[in-house]
Tab-separated table of C-alpha atoms in Angstrom:
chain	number	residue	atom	x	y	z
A	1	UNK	CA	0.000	0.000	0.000
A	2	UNK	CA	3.120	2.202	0.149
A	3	UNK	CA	3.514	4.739	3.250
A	4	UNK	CA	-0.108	5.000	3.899
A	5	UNK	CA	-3.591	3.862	3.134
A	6	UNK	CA	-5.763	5.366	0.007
A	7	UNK	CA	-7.583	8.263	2.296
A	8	UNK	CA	-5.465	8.349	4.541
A	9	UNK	CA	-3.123	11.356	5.069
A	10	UNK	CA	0.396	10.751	6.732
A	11	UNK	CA	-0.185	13.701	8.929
A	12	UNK	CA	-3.404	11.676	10.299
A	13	UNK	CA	-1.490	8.474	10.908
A	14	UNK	CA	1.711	9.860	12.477
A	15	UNK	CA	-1.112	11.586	14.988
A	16	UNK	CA	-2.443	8.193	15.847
A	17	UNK	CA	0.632	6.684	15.701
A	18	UNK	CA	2.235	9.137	18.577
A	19	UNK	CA	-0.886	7.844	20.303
A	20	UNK	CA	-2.349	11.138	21.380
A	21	UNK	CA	-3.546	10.479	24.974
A	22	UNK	CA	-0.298	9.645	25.959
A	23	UNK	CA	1.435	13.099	24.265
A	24	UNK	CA	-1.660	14.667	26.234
A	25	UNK	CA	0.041	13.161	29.664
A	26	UNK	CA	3.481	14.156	28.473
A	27	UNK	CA	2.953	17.459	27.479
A	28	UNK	CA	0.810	18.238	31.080
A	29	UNK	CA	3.464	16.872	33.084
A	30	UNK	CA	6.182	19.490	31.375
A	31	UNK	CA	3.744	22.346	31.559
A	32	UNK	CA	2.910	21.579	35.540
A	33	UNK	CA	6.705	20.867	35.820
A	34	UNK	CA	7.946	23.750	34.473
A	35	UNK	CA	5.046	25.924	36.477
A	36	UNK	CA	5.756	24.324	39.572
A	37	UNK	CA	9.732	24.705	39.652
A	38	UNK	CA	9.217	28.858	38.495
A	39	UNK	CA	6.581	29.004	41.759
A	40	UNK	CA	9.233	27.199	44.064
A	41	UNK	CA	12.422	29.690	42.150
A	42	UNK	CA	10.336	32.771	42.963
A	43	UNK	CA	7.936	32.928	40.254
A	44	UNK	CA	8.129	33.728	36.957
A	45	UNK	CA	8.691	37.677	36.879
A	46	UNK	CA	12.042	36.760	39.109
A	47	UNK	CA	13.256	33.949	36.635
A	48	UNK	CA	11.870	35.133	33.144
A	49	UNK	CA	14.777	35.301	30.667
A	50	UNK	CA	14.146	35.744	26.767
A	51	UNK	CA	17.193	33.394	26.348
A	52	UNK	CA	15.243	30.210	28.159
A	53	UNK	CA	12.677	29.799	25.321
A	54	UNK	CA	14.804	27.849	22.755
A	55	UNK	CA	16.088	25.375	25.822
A	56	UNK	CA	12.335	24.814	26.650
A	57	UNK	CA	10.817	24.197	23.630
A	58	UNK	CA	13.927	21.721	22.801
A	59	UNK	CA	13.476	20.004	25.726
A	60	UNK	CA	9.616	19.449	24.714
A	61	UNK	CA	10.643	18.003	21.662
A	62	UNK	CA	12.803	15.290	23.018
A	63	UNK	CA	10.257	14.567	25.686
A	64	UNK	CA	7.605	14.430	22.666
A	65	UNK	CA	10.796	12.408	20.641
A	66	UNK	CA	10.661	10.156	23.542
A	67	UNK	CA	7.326	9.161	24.152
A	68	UNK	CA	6.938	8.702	20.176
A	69	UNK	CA	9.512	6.258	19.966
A	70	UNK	CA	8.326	4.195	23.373
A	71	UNK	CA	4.831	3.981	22.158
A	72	UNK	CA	5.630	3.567	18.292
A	73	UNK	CA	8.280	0.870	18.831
A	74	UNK	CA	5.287	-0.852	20.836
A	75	UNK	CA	3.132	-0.855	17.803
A	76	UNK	CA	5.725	-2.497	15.406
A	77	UNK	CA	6.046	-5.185	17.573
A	78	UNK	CA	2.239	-5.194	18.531
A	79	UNK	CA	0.932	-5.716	15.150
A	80	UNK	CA	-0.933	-9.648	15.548
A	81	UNK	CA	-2.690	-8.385	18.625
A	82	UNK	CA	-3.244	-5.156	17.988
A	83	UNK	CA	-5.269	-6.008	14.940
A	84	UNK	CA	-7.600	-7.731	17.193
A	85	UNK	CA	-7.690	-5.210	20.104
A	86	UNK	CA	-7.211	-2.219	18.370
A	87	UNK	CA	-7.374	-1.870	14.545
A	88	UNK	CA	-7.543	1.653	13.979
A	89	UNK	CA	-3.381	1.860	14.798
A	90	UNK	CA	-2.327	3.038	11.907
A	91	UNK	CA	0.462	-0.212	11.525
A	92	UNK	CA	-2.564	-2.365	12.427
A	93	UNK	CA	-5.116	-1.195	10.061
A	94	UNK	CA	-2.192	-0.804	7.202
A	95	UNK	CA	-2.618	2.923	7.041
A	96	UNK	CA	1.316	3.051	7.895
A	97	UNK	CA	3.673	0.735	6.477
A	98	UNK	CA	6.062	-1.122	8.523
A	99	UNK	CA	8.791	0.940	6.480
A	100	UNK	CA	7.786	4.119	7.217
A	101	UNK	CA	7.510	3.192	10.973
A	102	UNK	CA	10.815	2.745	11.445
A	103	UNK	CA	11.570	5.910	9.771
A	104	UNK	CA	9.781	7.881	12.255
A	105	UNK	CA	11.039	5.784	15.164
A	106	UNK	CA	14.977	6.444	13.991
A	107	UNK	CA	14.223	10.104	13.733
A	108	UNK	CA	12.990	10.004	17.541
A	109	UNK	CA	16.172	7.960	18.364
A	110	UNK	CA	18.525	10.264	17.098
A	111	UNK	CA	16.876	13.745	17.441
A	112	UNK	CA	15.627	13.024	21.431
A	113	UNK	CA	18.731	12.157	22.672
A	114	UNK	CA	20.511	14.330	20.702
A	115	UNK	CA	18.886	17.634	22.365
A	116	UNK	CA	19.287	16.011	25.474
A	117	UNK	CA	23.517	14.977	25.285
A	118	UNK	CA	23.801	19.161	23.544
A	119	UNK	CA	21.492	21.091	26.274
A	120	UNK	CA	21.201	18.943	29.786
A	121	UNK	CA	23.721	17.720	32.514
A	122	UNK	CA	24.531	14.269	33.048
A	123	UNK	CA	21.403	13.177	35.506
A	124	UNK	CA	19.191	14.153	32.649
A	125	UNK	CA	20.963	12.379	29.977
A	126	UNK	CA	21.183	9.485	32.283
A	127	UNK	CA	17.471	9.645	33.026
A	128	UNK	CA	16.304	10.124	29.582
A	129	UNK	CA	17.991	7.472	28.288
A	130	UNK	CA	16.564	5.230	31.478
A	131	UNK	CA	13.451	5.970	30.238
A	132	UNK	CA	14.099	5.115	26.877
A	133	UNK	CA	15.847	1.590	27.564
A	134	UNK	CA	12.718	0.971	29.776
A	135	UNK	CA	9.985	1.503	27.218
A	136	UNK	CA	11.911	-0.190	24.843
A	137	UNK	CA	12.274	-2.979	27.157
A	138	UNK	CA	8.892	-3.639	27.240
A	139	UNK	CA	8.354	-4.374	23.811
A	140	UNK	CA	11.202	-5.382	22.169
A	141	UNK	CA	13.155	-9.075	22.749
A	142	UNK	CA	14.977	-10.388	24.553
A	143	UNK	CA	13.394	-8.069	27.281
A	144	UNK	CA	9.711	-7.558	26.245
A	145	UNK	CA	8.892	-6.860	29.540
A	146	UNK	CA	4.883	-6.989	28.355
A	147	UNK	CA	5.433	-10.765	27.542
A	148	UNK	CA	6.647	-11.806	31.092
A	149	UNK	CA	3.560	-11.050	33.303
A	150	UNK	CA	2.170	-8.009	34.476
A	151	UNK	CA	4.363	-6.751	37.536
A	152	UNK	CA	6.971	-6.337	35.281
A	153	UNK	CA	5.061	-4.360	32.519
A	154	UNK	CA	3.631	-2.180	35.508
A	155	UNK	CA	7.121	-1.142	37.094
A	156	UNK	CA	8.414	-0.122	33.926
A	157	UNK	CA	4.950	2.246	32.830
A	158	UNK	CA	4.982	3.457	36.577
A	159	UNK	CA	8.665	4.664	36.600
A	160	UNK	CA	8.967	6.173	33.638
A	161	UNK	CA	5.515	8.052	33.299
A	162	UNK	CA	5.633	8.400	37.242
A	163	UNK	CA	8.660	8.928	38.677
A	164	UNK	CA	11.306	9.641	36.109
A	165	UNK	CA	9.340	11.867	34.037
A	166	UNK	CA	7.966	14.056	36.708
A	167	UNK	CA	11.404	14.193	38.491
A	168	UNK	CA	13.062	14.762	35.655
A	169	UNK	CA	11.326	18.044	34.298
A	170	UNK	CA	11.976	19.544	37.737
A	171	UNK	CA	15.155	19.243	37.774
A	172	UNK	CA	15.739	20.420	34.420
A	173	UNK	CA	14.067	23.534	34.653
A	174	UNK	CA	15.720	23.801	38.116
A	175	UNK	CA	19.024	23.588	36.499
A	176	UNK	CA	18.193	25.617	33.466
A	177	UNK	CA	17.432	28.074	36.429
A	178	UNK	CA	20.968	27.842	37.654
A	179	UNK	CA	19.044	26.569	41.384
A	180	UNK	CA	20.048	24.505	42.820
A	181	UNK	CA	18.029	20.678	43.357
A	182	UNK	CA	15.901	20.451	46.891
A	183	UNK	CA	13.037	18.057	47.137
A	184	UNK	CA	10.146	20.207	48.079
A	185	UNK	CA	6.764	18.903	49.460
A	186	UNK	CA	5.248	19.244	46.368
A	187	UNK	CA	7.551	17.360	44.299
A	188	UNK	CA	8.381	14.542	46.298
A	189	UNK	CA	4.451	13.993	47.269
A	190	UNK	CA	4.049	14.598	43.186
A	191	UNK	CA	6.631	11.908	41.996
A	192	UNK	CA	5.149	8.862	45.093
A	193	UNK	CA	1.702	9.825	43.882
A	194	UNK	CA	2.021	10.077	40.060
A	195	UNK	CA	4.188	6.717	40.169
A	196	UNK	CA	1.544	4.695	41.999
A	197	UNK	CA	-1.203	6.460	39.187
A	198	UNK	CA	1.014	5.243	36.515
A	199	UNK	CA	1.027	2.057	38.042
A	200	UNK	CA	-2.036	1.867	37.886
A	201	UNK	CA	-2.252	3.050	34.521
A	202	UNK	CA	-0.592	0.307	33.252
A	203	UNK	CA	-2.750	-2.373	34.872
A	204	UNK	CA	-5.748	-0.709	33.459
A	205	UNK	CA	-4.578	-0.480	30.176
A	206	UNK	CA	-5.241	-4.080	29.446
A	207	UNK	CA	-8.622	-3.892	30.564
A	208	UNK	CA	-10.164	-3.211	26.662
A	209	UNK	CA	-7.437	-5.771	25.377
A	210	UNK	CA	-8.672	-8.559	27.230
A	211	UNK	CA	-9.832	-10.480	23.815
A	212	UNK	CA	-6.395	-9.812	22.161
A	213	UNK	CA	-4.435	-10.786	25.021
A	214	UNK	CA	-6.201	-14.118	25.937
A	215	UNK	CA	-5.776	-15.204	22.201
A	216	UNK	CA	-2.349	-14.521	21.405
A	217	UNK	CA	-1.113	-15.720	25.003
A	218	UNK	CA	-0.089	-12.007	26.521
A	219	UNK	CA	-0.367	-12.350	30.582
A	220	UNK	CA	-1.944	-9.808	32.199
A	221	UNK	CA	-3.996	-9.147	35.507
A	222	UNK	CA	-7.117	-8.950	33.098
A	223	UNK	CA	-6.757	-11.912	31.246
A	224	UNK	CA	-6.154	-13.944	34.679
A	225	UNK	CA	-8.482	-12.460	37.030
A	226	UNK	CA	-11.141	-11.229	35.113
A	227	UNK	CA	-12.051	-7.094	34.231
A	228	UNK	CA	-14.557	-6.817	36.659
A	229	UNK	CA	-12.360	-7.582	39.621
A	230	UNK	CA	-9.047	-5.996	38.273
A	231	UNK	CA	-11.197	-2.568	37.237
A	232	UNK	CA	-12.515	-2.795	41.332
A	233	UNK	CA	-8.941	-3.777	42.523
A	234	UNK	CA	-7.357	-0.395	40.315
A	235	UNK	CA	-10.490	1.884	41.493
A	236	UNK	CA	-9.536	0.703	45.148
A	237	UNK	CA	-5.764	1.894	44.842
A	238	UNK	CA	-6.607	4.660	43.495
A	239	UNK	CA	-9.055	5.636	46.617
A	240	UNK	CA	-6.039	4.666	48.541
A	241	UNK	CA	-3.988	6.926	46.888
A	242	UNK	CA	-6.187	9.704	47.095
A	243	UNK	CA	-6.577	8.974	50.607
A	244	UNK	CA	-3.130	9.522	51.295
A	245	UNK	CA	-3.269	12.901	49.563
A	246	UNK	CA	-5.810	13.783	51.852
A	247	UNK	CA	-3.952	13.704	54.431
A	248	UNK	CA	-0.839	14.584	53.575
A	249	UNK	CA	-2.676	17.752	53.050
A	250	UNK	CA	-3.953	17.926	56.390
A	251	UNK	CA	-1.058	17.178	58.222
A	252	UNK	CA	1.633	19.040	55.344
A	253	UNK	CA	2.651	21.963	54.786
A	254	UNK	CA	0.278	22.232	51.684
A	255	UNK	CA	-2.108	24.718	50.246
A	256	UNK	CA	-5.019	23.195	51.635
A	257	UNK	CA	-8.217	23.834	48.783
A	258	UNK	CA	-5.836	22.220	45.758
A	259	UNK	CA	-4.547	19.083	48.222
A	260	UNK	CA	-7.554	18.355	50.382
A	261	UNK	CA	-10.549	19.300	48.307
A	262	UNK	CA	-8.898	18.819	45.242
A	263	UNK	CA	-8.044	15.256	45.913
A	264	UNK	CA	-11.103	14.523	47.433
A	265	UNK	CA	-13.233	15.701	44.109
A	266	UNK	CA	-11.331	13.966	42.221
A	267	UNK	CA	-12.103	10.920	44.534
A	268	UNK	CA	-15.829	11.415	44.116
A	269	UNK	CA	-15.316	11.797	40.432
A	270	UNK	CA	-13.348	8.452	40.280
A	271	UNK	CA	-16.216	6.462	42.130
A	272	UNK	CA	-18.821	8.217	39.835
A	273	UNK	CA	-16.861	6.490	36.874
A	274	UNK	CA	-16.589	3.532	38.410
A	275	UNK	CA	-20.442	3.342	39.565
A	276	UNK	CA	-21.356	4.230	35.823
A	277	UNK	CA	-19.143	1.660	34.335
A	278	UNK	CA	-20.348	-0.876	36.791
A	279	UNK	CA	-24.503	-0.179	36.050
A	280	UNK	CA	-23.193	-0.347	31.945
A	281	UNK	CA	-22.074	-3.522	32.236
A	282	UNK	CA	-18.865	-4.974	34.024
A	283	UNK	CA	-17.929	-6.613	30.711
A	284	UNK	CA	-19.377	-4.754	28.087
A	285	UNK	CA	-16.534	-3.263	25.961
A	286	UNK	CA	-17.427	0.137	25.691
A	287	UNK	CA	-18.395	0.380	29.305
A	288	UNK	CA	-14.687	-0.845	29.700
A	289	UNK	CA	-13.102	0.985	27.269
A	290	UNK	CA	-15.460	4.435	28.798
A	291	UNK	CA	-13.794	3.778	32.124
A	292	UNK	CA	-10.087	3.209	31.362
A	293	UNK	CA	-10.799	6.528	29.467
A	294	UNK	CA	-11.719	8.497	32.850
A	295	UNK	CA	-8.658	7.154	34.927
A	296	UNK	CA	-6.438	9.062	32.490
A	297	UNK	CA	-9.108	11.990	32.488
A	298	UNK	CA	-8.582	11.919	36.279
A	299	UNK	CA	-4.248	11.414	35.885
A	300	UNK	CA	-4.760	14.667	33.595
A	301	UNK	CA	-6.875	16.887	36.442
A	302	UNK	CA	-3.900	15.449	38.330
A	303	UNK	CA	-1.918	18.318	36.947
A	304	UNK	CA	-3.979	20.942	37.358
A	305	UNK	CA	-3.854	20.409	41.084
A	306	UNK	CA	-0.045	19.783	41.431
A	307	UNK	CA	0.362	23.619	40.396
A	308	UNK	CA	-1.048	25.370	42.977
A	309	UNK	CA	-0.591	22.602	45.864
């Protein structure tokens, strides 16, 4: 079929291929990052300099670079299943070739870490390319992390979208900054509770892909214990997790509204989901597929509440 599909414009595959709710979680991390390290440097009238602009939009672009190439690589090695569980990829439903996929994926290689190695210390380029053996890990042999059971596939999701990219953008901006690295409240409460939502993330991921999995062997918590109880199991942590918001925000030194209320609405909201998915149908697909879509609405609302906690 050559590069792409009859109808199908590259622009439009490359944009599925990127897999858009996941540049959505990148790009609200670096924004709430960035936002949260000028509040702790003395806001943004004390740090503003014309010169920072380039650095920041490069460092996007490798963060973008980076999550193309983890969830793209995924894809070409995804094909058999992810014709059953989700045909409209664009490798999937042939509307980009195989070829062209790897053209994309050795731009992100080289461009991603190239920004990184010219414009950031040695922690970042360390933790950039962490991130980048991780997700590749769980896709490509002789790792393929997603083939050997679901604890392993979770750890690598959590830390990278959790921990490492959340740290990460801190620091960098810190650094950019010329401040020096302190873990404030809200960062180290922001990196423990964005690593146990990406953990959960990534059980609840394979909720939709149940059919795929079961048929072409893939191990997950879904395919061994059934959606109903793994979707009750990840609503559960969650509530735990927002729990222990809660009162961190009681008992921290926290702006109270954002941690306490903030946490607790998005509680309530997570329950509502949950409630509405259960009354639709424990099983039914787009009941399931409806409420895997609200756990990353609530991971995104996340964001809005770590700037002003």
């Amino acid at each position: 079929r050559g590069s792409c599909a009859a109808g199908e414009t590259f622009l439009g595959a490359l944009y599925k291929f990127c897999r858009p709710h996941t540049i959505r979680g990148t790009l609200l991390a670096s924004f709430a990052g960035v936002a949260k390290a000028l509040a702790d440097s003395g806001g943004l009238r004390a740090c503003w300099r014309w010169g920072l602009l380039p650095r920041a939009f490069a460092g996007l672009v490798a963060l973008l670079c980076g999550n193309a190439f983890i969830v793209g690589i995924n894809q070409l090695y995804d094909v058999e299943v992810d014709q059953i569980n989700k045909p409209f990829l664009p490798i999937a439903a042939g509307e980009l070739s195989p070829k062209a996929a790897k053209r994309i994926l050795a731009l992100c290689a080289l461009t991603g870490p190239a920004i990184v190695y010219a414009l950031y210390p040695p922690l970042i380029v360390g933790l950039y390319a962490l991130g980048t053996f991780m997700g590749t890990a769980y896709s490509v042999p002789p790792f393929q992390l997603k083939q050997r059971g679901p604890l392993a596939a979770g750890l690598c999701i959590a830390c990278c979208r959790g921990f490492l990219l959340n740290f990460g953008v801190y620091y960098a901006v810190l650094e950019s900054l010329g401040k020096p690295f302190v873990w404030s409240p809200g960062v180290a409460f922001m990196a423990r509770f964005m690593t146990v939502f990406a953990a959960v993330i990534a059980v609840t991921k394979d909720l939709p892909d149940v059919v795929g999995d079961a048929a072409t062997g893939v191990k997950t918590f879904a395919t061994r214990l059934g959606v109903p109880k793994v979707a009750a199991g990840a609503t559960a942590a969650l509530l735990l997790n927002y729990a222990s918001a809660v009162a961190q925000g009681l008992r921290g030194p926290f702006s109270k509204i954002p941690m306490v209320g903030g946490h607790a609405v998005l509680a309530g909201l997570l329950v509502k989901n949950f409630l509405r998915y259960r009354t639709l149908g424990a099983d039914d697909p787009n009941a399931v597929k409806g409420y895997y879509k609200s756990i990353w609405d609530n991971f995104y609302l996340e964001y809005l509440l770590y700037c002003f906690i």
